[in-house]
Coordinates of C-alpha atoms in Angstrom, one line a residue:
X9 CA -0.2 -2.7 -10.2
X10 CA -0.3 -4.1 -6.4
X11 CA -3.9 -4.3 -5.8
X12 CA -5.7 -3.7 -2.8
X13 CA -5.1 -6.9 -1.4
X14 CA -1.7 -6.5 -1.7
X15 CA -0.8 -3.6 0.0
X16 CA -3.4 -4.7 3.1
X17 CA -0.9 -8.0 3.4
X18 CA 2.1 -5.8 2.8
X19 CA 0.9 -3.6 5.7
X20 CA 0.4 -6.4 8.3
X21 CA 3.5 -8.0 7.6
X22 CA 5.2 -4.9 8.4
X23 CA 2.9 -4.1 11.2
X24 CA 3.7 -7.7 12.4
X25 CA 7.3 -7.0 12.4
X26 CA 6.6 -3.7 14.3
X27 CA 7.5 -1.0 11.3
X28 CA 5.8 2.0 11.4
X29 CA 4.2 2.5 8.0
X30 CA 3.3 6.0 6.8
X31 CA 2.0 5.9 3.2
X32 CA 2.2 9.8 1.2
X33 CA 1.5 8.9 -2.0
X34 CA 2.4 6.0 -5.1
X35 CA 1.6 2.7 -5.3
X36 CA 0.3 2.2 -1.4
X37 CA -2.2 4.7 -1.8
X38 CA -2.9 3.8 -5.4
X39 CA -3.7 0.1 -4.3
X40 CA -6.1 1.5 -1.4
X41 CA -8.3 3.8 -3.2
X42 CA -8.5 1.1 -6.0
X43 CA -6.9 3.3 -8.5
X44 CA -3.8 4.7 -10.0
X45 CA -3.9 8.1 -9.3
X46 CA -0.9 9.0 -11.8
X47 CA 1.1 7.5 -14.1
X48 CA 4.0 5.3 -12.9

């Protein structure tokens, strides 16, 4: 599972690059609330 950490570094790469990010669900949100909220 990407962890928390993970998806914040994910997230400022891409906001580094300038891509807008929208996260609606799977392993981004999963990895921010700090738990899998389904099986994947």
């Amino acid at each position: 599972m990407v962890t928390y950490f993970d998806a914040c570094e994910i997230l400022e790469m891409l906001s580094e690059a300038s891509v807008k990010v929208f996260l609606d669900g799977g392993w981004g949100v999963d990895a921010l609330i700090g738990r899998e909220t389904r099986i994947h």
